[in-house]
XYZ file of C-alpha atoms in Angstrom:
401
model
C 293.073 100.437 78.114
C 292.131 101.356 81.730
C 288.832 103.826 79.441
C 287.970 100.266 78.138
C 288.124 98.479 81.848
C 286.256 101.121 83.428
C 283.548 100.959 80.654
C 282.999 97.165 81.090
C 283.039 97.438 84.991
C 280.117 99.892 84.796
C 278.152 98.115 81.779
C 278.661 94.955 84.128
C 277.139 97.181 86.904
C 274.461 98.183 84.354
C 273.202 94.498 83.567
C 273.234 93.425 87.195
C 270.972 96.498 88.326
C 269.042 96.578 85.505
C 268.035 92.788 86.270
C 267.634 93.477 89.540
C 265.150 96.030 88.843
C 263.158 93.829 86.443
C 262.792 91.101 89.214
C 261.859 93.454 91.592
C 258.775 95.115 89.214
C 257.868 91.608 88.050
C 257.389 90.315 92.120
C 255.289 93.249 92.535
C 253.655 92.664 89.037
C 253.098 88.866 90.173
C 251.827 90.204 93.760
C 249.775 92.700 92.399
C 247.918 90.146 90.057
C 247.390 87.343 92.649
C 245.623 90.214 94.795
C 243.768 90.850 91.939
C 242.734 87.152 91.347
C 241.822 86.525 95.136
C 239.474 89.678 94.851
C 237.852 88.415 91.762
C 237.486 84.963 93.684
C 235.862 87.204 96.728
C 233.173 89.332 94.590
C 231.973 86.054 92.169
C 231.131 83.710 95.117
C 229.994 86.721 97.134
C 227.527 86.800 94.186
C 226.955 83.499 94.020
C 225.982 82.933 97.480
C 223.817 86.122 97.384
C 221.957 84.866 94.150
C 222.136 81.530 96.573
C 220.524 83.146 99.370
C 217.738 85.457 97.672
C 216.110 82.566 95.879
C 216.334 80.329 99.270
C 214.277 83.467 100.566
C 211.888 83.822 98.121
C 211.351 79.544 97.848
C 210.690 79.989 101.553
C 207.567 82.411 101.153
C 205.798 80.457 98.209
C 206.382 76.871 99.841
C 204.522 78.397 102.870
C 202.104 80.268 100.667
C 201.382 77.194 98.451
C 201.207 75.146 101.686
C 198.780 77.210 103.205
C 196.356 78.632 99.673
C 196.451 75.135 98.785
C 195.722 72.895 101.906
C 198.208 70.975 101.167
C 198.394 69.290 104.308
C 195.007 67.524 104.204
C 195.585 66.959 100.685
C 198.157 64.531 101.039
C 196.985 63.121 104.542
C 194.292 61.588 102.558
C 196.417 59.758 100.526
C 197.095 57.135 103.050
C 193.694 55.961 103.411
C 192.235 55.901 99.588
C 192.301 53.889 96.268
C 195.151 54.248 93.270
C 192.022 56.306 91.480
C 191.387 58.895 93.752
C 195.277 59.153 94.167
C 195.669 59.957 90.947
C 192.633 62.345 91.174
C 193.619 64.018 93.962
C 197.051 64.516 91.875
C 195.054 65.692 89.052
C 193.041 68.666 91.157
C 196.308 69.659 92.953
C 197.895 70.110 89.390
C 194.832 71.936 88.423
C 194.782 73.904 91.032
C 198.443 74.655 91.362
C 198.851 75.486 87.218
C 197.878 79.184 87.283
C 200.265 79.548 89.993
C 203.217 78.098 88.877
C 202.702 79.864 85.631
C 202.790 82.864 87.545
C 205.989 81.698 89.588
C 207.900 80.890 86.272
C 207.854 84.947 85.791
C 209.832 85.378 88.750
C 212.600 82.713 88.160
C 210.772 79.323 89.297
C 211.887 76.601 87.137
C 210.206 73.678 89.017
C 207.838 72.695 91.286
C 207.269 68.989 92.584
C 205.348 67.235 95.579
C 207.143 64.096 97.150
C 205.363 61.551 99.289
C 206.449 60.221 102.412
C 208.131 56.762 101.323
C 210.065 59.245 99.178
C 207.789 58.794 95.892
C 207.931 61.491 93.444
C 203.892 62.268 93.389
C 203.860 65.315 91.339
C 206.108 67.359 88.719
C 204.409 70.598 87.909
C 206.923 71.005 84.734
C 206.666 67.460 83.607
C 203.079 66.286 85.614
C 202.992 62.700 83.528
C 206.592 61.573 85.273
C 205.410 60.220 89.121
C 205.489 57.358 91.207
C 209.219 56.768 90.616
C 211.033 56.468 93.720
C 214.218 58.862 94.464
C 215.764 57.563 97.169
C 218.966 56.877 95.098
C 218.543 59.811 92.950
C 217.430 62.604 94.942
C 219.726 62.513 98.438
C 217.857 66.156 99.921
C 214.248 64.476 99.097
C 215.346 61.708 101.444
C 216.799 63.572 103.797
C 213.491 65.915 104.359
C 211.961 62.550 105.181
C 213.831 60.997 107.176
C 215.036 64.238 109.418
C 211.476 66.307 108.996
C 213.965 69.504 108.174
C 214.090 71.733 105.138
C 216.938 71.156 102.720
C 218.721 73.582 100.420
C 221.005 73.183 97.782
C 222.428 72.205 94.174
C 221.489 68.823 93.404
C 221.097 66.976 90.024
C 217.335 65.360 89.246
C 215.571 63.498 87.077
C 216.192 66.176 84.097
C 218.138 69.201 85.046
C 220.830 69.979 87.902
C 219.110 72.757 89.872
C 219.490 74.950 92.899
C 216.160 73.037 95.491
C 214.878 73.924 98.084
C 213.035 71.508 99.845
C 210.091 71.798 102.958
C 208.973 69.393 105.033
C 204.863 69.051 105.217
C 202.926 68.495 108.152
C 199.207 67.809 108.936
C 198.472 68.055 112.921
C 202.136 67.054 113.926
C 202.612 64.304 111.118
C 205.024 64.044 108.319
C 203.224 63.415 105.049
C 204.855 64.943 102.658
C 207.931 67.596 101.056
C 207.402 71.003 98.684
C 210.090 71.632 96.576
C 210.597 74.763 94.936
C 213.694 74.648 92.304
C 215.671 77.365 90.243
C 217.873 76.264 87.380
C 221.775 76.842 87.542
C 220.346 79.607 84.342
C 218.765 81.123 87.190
C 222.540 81.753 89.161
C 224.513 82.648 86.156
C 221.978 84.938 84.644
C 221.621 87.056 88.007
C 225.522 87.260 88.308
C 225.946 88.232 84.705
C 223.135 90.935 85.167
C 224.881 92.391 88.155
C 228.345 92.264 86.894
C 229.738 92.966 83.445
C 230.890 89.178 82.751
C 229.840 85.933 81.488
C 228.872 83.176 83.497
C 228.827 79.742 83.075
C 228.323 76.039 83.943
C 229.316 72.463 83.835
C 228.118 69.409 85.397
C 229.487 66.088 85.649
C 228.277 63.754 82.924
C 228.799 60.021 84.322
C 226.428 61.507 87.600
C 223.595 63.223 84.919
C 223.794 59.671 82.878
C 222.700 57.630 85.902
C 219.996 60.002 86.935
C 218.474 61.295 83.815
C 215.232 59.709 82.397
C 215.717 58.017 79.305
C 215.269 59.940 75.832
C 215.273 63.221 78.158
C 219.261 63.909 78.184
C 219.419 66.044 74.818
C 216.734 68.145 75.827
C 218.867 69.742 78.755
C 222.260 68.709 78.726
C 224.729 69.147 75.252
C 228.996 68.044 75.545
C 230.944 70.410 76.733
C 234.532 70.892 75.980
C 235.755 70.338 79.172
C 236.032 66.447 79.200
C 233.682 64.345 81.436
C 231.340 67.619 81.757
C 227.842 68.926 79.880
C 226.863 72.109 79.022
C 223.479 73.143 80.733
C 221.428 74.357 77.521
C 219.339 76.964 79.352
C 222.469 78.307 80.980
C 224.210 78.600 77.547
C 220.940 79.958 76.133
C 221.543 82.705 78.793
C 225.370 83.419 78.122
C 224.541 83.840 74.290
C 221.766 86.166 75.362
C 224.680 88.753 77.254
C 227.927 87.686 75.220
C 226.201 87.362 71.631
C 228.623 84.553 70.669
C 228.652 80.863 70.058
C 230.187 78.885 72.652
C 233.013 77.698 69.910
C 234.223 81.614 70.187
C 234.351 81.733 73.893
C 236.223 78.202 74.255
C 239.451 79.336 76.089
C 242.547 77.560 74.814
C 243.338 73.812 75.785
C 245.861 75.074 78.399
C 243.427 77.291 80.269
C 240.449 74.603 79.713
C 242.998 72.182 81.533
C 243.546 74.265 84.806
C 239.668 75.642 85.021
C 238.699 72.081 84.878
C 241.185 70.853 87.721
C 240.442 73.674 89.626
C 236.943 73.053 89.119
C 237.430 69.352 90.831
C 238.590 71.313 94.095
C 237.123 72.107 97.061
C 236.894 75.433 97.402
C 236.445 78.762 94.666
C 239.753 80.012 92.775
C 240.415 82.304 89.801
C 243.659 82.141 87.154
C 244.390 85.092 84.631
C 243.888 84.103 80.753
C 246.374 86.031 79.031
C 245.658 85.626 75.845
C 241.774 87.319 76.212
C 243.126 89.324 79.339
C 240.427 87.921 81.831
C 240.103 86.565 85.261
C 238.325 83.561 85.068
C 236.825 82.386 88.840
C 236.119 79.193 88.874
C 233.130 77.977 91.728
C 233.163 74.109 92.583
C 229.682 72.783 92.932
C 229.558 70.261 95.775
C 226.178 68.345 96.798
C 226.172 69.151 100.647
C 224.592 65.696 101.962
C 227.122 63.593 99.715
C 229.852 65.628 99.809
C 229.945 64.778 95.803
C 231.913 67.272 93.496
C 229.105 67.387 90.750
C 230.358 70.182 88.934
C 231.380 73.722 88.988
C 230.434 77.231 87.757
C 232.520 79.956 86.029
C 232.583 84.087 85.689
C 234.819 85.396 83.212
C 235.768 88.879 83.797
C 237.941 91.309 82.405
C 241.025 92.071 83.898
C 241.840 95.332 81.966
C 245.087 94.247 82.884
C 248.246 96.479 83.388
C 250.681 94.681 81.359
C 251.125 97.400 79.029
C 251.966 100.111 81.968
C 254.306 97.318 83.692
C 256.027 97.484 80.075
C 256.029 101.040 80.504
C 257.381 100.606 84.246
C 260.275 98.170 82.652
C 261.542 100.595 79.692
C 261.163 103.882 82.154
C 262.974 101.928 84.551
C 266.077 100.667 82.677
C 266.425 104.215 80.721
C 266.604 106.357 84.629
C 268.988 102.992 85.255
C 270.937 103.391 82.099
C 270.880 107.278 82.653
C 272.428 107.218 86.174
C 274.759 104.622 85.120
C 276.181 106.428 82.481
C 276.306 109.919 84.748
C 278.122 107.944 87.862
C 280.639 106.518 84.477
C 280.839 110.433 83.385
C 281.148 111.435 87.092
C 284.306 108.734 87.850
C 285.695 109.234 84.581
C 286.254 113.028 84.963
C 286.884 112.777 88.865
C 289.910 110.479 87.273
C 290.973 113.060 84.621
C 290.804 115.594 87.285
C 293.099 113.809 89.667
C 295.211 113.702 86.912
C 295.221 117.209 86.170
C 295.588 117.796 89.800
C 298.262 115.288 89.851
C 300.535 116.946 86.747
C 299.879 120.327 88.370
C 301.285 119.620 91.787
C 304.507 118.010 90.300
C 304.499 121.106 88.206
C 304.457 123.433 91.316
C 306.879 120.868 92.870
C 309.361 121.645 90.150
C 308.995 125.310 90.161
C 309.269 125.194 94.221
C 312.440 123.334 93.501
C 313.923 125.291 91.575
C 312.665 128.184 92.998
C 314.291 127.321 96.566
C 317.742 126.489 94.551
C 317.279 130.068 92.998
C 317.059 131.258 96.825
C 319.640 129.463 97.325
C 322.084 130.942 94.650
C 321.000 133.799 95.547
C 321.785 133.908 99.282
C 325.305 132.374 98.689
C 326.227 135.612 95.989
C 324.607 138.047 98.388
C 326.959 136.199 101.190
C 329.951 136.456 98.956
C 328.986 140.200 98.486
C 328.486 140.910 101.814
C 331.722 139.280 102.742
C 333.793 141.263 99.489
C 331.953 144.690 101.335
C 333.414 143.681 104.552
C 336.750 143.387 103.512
C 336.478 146.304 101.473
C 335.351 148.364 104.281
C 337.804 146.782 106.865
C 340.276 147.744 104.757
C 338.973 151.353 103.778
C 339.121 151.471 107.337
C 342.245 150.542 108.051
C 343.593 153.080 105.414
C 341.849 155.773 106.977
C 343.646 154.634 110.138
C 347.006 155.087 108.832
C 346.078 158.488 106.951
C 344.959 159.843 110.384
C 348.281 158.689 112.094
C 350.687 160.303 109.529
C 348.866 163.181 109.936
C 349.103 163.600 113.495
C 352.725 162.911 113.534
C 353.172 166.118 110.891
C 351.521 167.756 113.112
C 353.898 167.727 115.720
């Protein structure tokens, strides 16, 4: 009975420790991963606002190249002073003029090209040069703000047909404002440059009820597709990209509804984030796109990596764990157990040599008293051998005389 109490008292032991110990590997597990997620969260928009900054760089040069080659200045000073015809032929010789070169600029990730007017006119589209003279003032916020505040603007923005990264110049002939450059990359151009330097996948999605009120009619399906994220589109070049590097359909590479759920809320934040996908074992970092001037979410951009997470060794970690647990356990049980049996040995031994000491002092005992007796039987015997002698010696003195 007391075998089958001690047994339960260290089994008890067992189960407490041995949850313990699986708390304490799955904090560090859960630690361990968040780190992970936060440094996924620093590389991706580390990348992102590298890509951000190298095409800002290179927009920089060709608007002043294109500014310069192309007296671009004059160009549109003179359309203050002449008729709708020579507007439209002065339009028609800049496009001319500008074509070779904006072929050229396609090769090096130039997507668009346009030439605003001072009231904030769109006067030429180098991509799409029969769309001008509609007014962007409440379609294009960075066009307005080059002309009202003469300062170059920079940043994702949806247009007329795409959502694209812009960069956009003020122009100036002999101290006067009359006219922008802007030099545009599409979001393709972002994703593909991250998924080149980085062994992910990259994509994007942008906010459809914004897109509708922009986009020119019968243009949407030509850029734009439904995503599955609700209220978002699929950019068509960007997905034309991600096929390119992950040689699957978008249907294949749809995470489950859970994940879709919490990269679209996190997507409607402020600032970048990632969350693990367990199920494909990747860190998904998920990049809000906000439109600087409006302070407008109008989308966001993701980079699925993988995790090569260690969820196997943590396994590993548990069952090695528990068995050194279950091991000491069992040796401190073995240890107590036989320290017991021992004390009972110990125990039955001393009460043994108790006994013997016992009966070993009455033995002494027994002893002393018949070696008393004997001593005291001697006495007498020699007292009285004595006196004898006594008496022989005085009879024989008395013959003697």
């Amino acid at each position: 009975m007391k075998t089958i109490s001690m047994k339960l008292k260290f089994f008890i032991i067992f189960v407490v420790l041995a949850i313990a110990t699986i708390l304490l590997i799955n904090k560090y597990y859960q630690s361990m991963q968040e780190e992970r997620l936060q440094q996924a969260t620093k590389v991706y928009t580390r990348a992102y606002d590298t890509a951000y900054k190298e095409k800002q760089k290179l927009s920089k040069a060709i608007s002043s190249g294109l500014i310069w080659m192309e007296k671009l200045p004059q160009r549109l000073a003179r359309l203050q002073t002449v008729t709708q015809e020579q507007k439209d032929k002065i339009r028609e010789n800049i496009y001319q003029d500008l074509q070779f070169r904006f072929k050229k600029l396609k090769t090096v990730g130039i997507s668009y090209l346009q030439i605003h007017l001072p009231n904030n006119e769109s006067f030429l589209r180098m991509n799409n040069p029969s769309k001008y003279g509609d007014n962007l003032v409440t379609i294009r916020p960075s066009v307005v703000f080059v002309s009202q505040n003469h300062k170059a603007y920079a940043g994702m923005e949806i247009g007329r047909l795409v959502t694209a990264l812009r960069f956009v110049y003020p122009i100036f002939y002999k101290h006067i404002y009359v006219g922008s450059i802007e030099v545009s990359y599409q979001i393709s151009a972002i994703t593909s440059s991250i998924m080149r330097q980085y062994y992910v996948l990259s994509n994007f999605f942008v906010k459809k009820d914004i897109v509708d009120k922009k986009q020119f009619k019968g243009t949407l399906n030509n850029y734009y597709s439904p995503s599955h994220h609700k209220g978002y589109y699929y950019d068509k070049m960007v997905l034309k990209e991600l096929k390119k590097v992950s040689r699957k359909d978008m249907k294949e590479l749809k995470p489950a509804k859970q994940i879709t759920d919490q990269i679209r809320k996190m997507g409607q934040k402020d600032i970048p984030s990632s969350l693990y996908d367990k199920s494909i074992d990747s860190i998904i970092t998920i990049i809000p796109i906000v439109n600087k001037l409006t302070k407008e979410n109008i989308g966001f951009l993701t980079v699925r990596s993988k995790a090569n997470s260690s969820i196997n060794y943590i396994y590993f970690i548990y069952i090695l764990s528990v068995g050194f647990l279950a091991l000491a356990v069992y040796l401190l049980y073995v240890l107590v157990h036989k320290k017991d049996e021992l004390a009972q040995i110990v125990q039955g031994k001393t009460e043994e040599l108790n006994e013997i000491n016992k009966n070993l002092e009455q033995k002494v005992q027994e002893k002393t008293k018949e070696l008393q007796k004997l001593n005291t039987e001697l006495e007498a015997k020699i007292a009285k051998a004595l006196q004898e002698n006594t008496k022989q010696l005085e009879t024989l003195q008395q013959q003697s005389k």
